[in-house]
Amino acid sequence: MPELPEVETIRRTLARHLPGRRIDGLEVRLPKLLRPEPRTFREKVLHRIFGEPRRQGKILILPLDGLALLVHFRLTGQLVFLDTCSPEPPHTHLLFFLDEARLAYADLRQFGWLEVIEEKELVSHPVLSSLGPEPFSLSAEEFHQRLCRHRRGLKALLLDQRFLAGLGNIYVDESLFRAALHPERPANTLSPEEASNLLHVIREVLCRAIETGGSSVRNYVDGEGREGSFQLEHLVYGRRGEPCPRCGSHIVYKRVASRGTYFCPRCQKG
DNA sequence: GACAACCTGACC
DNA sequence: GGTCAGGTTGTC
């Protein structure tokens, strides 16, 4: 589920509640989500106090004085702060007890994971250190140069977290539509202007998605259990057969890079 | 590159 | 019954 805007929204909403709270207890219902194994995990996090949440790509980083709790939501993970009386979400697999409050990790498909590491291991962590730059942290020139090194299609490349960190299926389709670029267009065929424009629309889409609290297509909610509304501004994602907002042709659905892909065959030239 | 694997649930 | 799903990883 969560791509960069959703994880960023979760980060921001949790930042209102977590910093300064201590973990007093832990209830593990699905051990396979934890690294290291639950015994060590519990030993490490117990009695620690949360710091200011951070994010790298789609990974949420929760500092815990000296430690870091990494959370990857994959497709259906949720991390929700619960007041005394709020009910826990369905498919809750892990509960942190924080004084009167709780923090629930729920995950319908059970693909997500939580890992505790030492803060000093952050720089060398295999997942984090393999991430490419974020769309906000590289120049148009650098982006164009990186694109030129690959002959893969744009969709496949933009989904690759080693190339660029944070985009997923929704935001790649929405960005390519807005940039009028075909998802199968070889990356090394973009002109400097096309590359610069693509980076520009990626940033616009991500910023607007963050402003609107992310896309709640299926079951995404933020750290307070609330849905986002960027799905109302999707121009192609999930709109198979509907008229293209730019030219009126039918939006096509096709498997590209093994992912369901929505695009306008007329506006988005290959 | 394509595909299966990891899971549960919604929808046709 | 089959297909699809905001992701990633490992296999041919």
Coordinates of C-alpha atoms (C1' of nucleotides) in Angstrom, one line a residue:
Chain A
M1 CA 0.0 0.0 0.0
P2 CA 1.8 3.0 1.2
E3 CA 4.0 4.8 -1.2
L4 CA 6.0 7.9 -0.3
P5 CA 3.1 10.3 0.3
E6 CA 1.3 7.7 2.5
V7 CA 4.3 6.9 4.6
E8 CA 5.0 10.6 5.0
T9 CA 1.5 11.2 6.1
I10 CA 1.8 8.3 8.6
R11 CA 5.1 9.9 9.8
R12 CA 3.5 13.3 10.3
T13 CA 0.4 12.0 12.1
L14 CA 2.5 9.8 14.4
A15 CA 4.8 12.7 15.1
R16 CA 1.9 14.3 17.0
H17 CA 1.7 11.4 19.5
L18 CA 4.8 9.3 19.7
P19 CA 7.7 11.5 20.7
G20 CA 8.4 11.3 24.4
R21 CA 6.2 8.2 25.0
R22 CA 7.7 5.1 26.6
I23 CA 7.0 1.5 25.5
D24 CA 5.7 -0.3 28.6
G25 CA 4.6 -3.5 27.0
L26 CA 4.3 -5.4 23.8
E27 CA 1.8 -7.9 22.6
V28 CA 3.0 -10.0 19.6
R29 CA 0.3 -12.0 17.8
L30 CA 2.2 -12.7 14.5
P31 CA 5.9 -13.3 15.3
K32 CA 7.0 -13.6 11.7
L33 CA 6.6 -9.8 11.2
L34 CA 9.4 -9.1 13.6
R35 CA 13.2 -8.9 13.2
P36 CA 15.0 -10.1 15.1
E37 CA 12.7 -12.7 16.6
P38 CA 10.1 -11.6 19.2
R39 CA 12.2 -12.4 22.3
T40 CA 15.1 -10.2 21.3
F41 CA 12.7 -7.6 19.8
R42 CA 10.8 -7.2 23.0
E43 CA 14.0 -7.1 25.1
K44 CA 15.4 -4.3 23.0
V45 CA 12.4 -2.0 22.7
L46 CA 10.9 -2.4 26.2
H47 CA 11.2 0.8 28.4
R48 CA 12.6 2.8 25.4
I49 CA 11.2 6.3 24.6
F50 CA 10.2 7.3 21.0
G51 CA 11.9 10.2 19.3
E52 CA 10.9 12.2 16.2
P53 CA 9.7 9.9 13.4
R54 CA 11.7 10.0 10.1
R55 CA 11.2 8.5 6.7
Q56 CA 13.4 7.2 3.9
G57 CA 11.6 6.2 0.7
K58 CA 8.7 4.0 1.8
I59 CA 10.4 3.1 5.1
L60 CA 9.3 4.6 8.4
I61 CA 12.0 5.1 11.0
L62 CA 11.0 5.5 14.6
P63 CA 14.0 6.4 16.8
L64 CA 13.9 4.8 20.3
D65 CA 16.8 6.3 22.3
G66 CA 19.8 4.7 20.7
L67 CA 17.8 2.2 18.7
A68 CA 15.8 2.6 15.5
L69 CA 12.5 0.8 14.7
L70 CA 12.2 0.4 10.9
V71 CA 8.7 -0.3 9.5
H72 CA 7.9 -1.3 6.0
F73 CA 4.2 -1.4 5.2
R74 CA 4.4 -3.3 1.9
L75 CA 0.8 -3.5 0.6
T76 CA -1.5 -3.4 3.5
G77 CA 0.4 -2.4 6.6
Q78 CA -1.1 0.2 9.0
L79 CA 0.4 1.8 12.1
V80 CA -2.3 3.5 14.2
F81 CA -2.0 5.4 17.4
L82 CA -4.9 4.5 19.7
D83 CA -6.4 6.5 22.6
T84 CA -7.6 4.7 25.7
C85 CA -11.0 4.0 24.2
S86 CA -10.3 3.6 20.4
P87 CA -10.9 0.1 19.1
E88 CA -7.9 -1.7 17.5
P89 CA -8.1 -2.0 13.7
P90 CA -8.9 -5.4 12.1
H91 CA -5.9 -7.7 11.6
T92 CA -3.9 -6.1 14.4
H93 CA -0.8 -8.3 14.7
L94 CA 1.3 -6.2 17.2
L95 CA 0.4 -3.8 20.0
F96 CA 2.8 -1.4 21.8
F97 CA 1.5 -0.3 25.2
L98 CA 2.4 3.3 25.9
D99 CA 1.0 4.5 29.3
E100 CA -2.8 4.8 28.7
A101 CA -2.4 4.7 24.9
R102 CA -1.4 2.0 22.4
L103 CA 0.2 1.8 19.0
A104 CA -1.2 -0.9 16.8
Y105 CA 0.4 -2.5 13.8
A106 CA -2.2 -4.1 11.5
D107 CA -1.6 -5.8 8.2
L108 CA -4.3 -7.7 6.2
R109 CA -1.9 -9.5 3.9
Q110 CA 0.9 -9.8 6.4
F111 CA 3.7 -8.8 4.0
G112 CA 5.0 -5.9 6.0
W113 CA 7.8 -6.1 8.6
L114 CA 9.2 -4.3 11.7
E115 CA 12.9 -4.4 12.5
V116 CA 14.8 -3.0 15.5
I117 CA 18.4 -2.1 14.9
E118 CA 21.0 0.1 16.6
E119 CA 20.8 3.7 15.5
K120 CA 24.5 3.5 14.3
E121 CA 23.5 0.6 12.0
L122 CA 21.2 2.8 10.0
V123 CA 23.9 3.9 7.6
S124 CA 24.9 0.3 6.8
H125 CA 21.4 -1.3 6.8
P126 CA 21.0 -3.3 3.6
V127 CA 17.5 -2.0 2.8
L128 CA 18.2 1.6 3.5
S129 CA 21.6 1.8 1.9
S130 CA 20.3 0.3 -1.3
L131 CA 17.7 3.0 -1.8
G132 CA 18.2 5.6 -4.5
P133 CA 17.7 9.3 -4.1
E134 CA 14.3 10.8 -3.2
P135 CA 12.6 12.8 -6.0
F136 CA 13.2 16.0 -4.0
S137 CA 16.9 15.4 -3.5
L138 CA 18.3 15.3 -7.0
S139 CA 18.6 17.9 -9.7
A140 CA 16.9 17.6 -13.2
E141 CA 20.4 17.2 -14.7
E142 CA 21.3 14.3 -12.4
F143 CA 17.9 12.7 -13.0
H144 CA 18.4 12.9 -16.8
Q145 CA 21.9 11.4 -16.5
R146 CA 20.6 8.6 -14.4
L147 CA 17.7 7.9 -16.8
C148 CA 20.3 7.8 -19.7
R149 CA 22.1 4.8 -18.0
H150 CA 19.1 2.6 -18.5
R151 CA 17.3 1.2 -21.5
R152 CA 14.4 -0.3 -19.4
G153 CA 10.9 1.1 -19.7
L154 CA 10.1 4.1 -17.5
K155 CA 7.5 2.3 -15.5
A156 CA 9.9 -0.5 -14.5
L157 CA 12.7 1.9 -13.7
L158 CA 10.6 4.4 -11.7
L159 CA 9.3 1.4 -9.6
D160 CA 12.8 0.4 -8.8
Q161 CA 13.7 1.7 -5.4
R162 CA 17.4 1.6 -6.1
F163 CA 16.8 4.0 -9.0
L164 CA 14.5 6.4 -7.2
A165 CA 13.1 5.9 -3.7
G166 CA 9.4 6.4 -2.9
L167 CA 7.3 5.8 -6.0
G168 CA 5.0 2.9 -6.3
N169 CA 2.3 1.7 -8.7
I170 CA -0.2 4.6 -8.3
Y171 CA 2.3 7.5 -8.4
V172 CA 4.2 6.2 -11.3
D173 CA 1.1 5.9 -13.4
E174 CA -0.2 9.3 -12.3
S175 CA 3.2 11.0 -13.0
L176 CA 3.7 9.4 -16.4
F177 CA 0.2 10.5 -17.5
R178 CA 0.9 14.1 -16.3
A179 CA 4.2 14.0 -18.1
A180 CA 2.6 12.6 -21.3
L181 CA 5.1 9.7 -21.4
H182 CA 4.3 6.1 -22.3
P183 CA 5.1 3.6 -19.4
E184 CA 7.1 1.4 -21.8
R185 CA 9.2 4.3 -23.2
P186 CA 12.9 3.4 -22.9
A187 CA 14.4 5.6 -20.2
N188 CA 17.5 6.5 -22.2
T189 CA 15.4 8.1 -25.0
L190 CA 14.2 11.1 -22.9
S191 CA 15.4 14.5 -23.9
P192 CA 16.8 16.7 -21.1
E193 CA 13.5 18.7 -21.3
E194 CA 11.3 15.6 -21.0
A195 CA 13.4 14.3 -18.0
S196 CA 13.2 17.7 -16.3
N197 CA 9.5 17.8 -16.8
L198 CA 9.0 14.3 -15.6
L199 CA 10.9 15.1 -12.4
H200 CA 8.8 18.2 -12.0
V201 CA 5.5 16.4 -12.3
I202 CA 6.6 13.6 -10.0
R203 CA 7.3 16.3 -7.3
E204 CA 4.0 18.0 -8.0
V205 CA 2.1 14.7 -7.7
L206 CA 3.9 13.7 -4.5
C207 CA 3.4 17.1 -2.9
R208 CA -0.2 17.3 -3.7
A209 CA -0.7 13.7 -2.5
I210 CA 1.0 14.6 0.8
E211 CA -1.2 17.7 1.1
T212 CA -4.4 15.6 0.7
G213 CA -3.2 12.9 3.1
G214 CA -2.4 10.2 0.5
S215 CA -4.5 7.8 -1.6
S216 CA -7.0 5.6 0.2
V217 CA -7.9 3.2 -2.6
R218 CA -8.3 0.1 -0.5
N219 CA -7.3 0.2 3.1
Y220 CA -4.7 2.8 3.6
V221 CA -5.2 5.0 6.8
D222 CA -2.8 7.4 8.5
G223 CA -1.3 7.2 12.0
E224 CA -4.7 8.4 13.4
G225 CA -6.8 5.9 11.4
R226 CA -8.0 8.5 8.9
E227 CA -8.2 8.0 5.1
G228 CA -6.6 10.3 2.6
S229 CA -8.3 11.9 -0.3
F230 CA -5.8 12.0 -3.2
Q231 CA -7.6 9.1 -4.8
L232 CA -10.3 11.7 -5.8
E233 CA -7.6 13.4 -7.9
H234 CA -6.3 10.3 -9.7
L235 CA -6.5 11.0 -13.4
V236 CA -5.7 7.5 -14.7
Y237 CA -5.1 5.0 -11.9
G238 CA -8.1 2.8 -11.5
R239 CA -9.9 4.4 -14.4
R240 CA -9.8 1.7 -17.0
G241 CA -12.2 2.5 -19.9
E242 CA -13.0 6.0 -18.7
P243 CA -12.3 9.0 -21.0
C244 CA -8.9 10.5 -20.8
P245 CA -9.3 13.9 -19.1
R246 CA -6.9 15.4 -21.7
C247 CA -8.0 13.9 -25.0
G248 CA -11.1 11.9 -24.4
S249 CA -9.7 8.5 -25.6
H250 CA -10.4 5.5 -23.4
I251 CA -7.9 4.9 -20.6
V252 CA -6.1 1.6 -21.2
Y253 CA -5.3 -1.1 -18.6
K254 CA -2.3 -3.3 -19.4
R255 CA 0.3 -5.3 -17.6
V256 CA 3.6 -3.4 -17.8
A257 CA 6.7 -4.6 -15.8
S258 CA 4.3 -7.2 -14.2
R259 CA 2.1 -4.5 -12.7
G260 CA -1.4 -3.4 -13.6
T261 CA -0.8 -0.1 -15.5
Y262 CA -3.2 2.6 -16.5
F263 CA -2.4 5.1 -19.2
C264 CA -3.8 7.0 -22.2
P265 CA -2.6 5.4 -25.4
R266 CA -3.1 8.7 -27.3
C267 CA -1.5 11.3 -25.0
Q268 CA 1.3 9.2 -23.7
K269 CA 3.7 8.7 -26.6
G270 CA 6.3 5.9 -26.6
Chain B
dG1 C1' 12.6 -9.6 -18.4
dA2 C1' 8.8 -12.8 -16.7
dC3 C1' 7.0 -15.3 -12.7
dA4 C1' 6.1 -17.3 -8.3
dA5 C1' 6.3 -16.5 -3.6
dC6 C1' 4.7 -14.4 0.6
dC7 C1' -1.2 -13.7 2.4
dT8 C1' -6.2 -12.2 2.8
dG9 C1' -10.2 -10.4 0.9
dA10 C1' -13.1 -8.0 -2.6
dC11 C1' -15.3 -8.2 -6.8
dC12 C1' -17.0 -10.3 -11.4
Chain C
dG1 C1' -14.5 -20.4 -10.0
dG2 C1' -11.1 -16.8 -11.5
dT3 C1' -8.8 -12.2 -11.2
dC4 C1' -7.1 -8.5 -9.0
dA5 C1' -4.7 -5.8 -5.2
dG6 C1' -0.4 1.2 -2.9
dG7 C1' 5.6 -4.3 -2.6
dT8 C1' 9.7 -6.8 -2.7
dT9 C1' 12.7 -10.8 -3.4
dG10 C1' 14.4 -14.8 -5.3
dT11 C1' 14.2 -18.0 -9.2
dC12 C1' 14.7 -19.4 -14.1

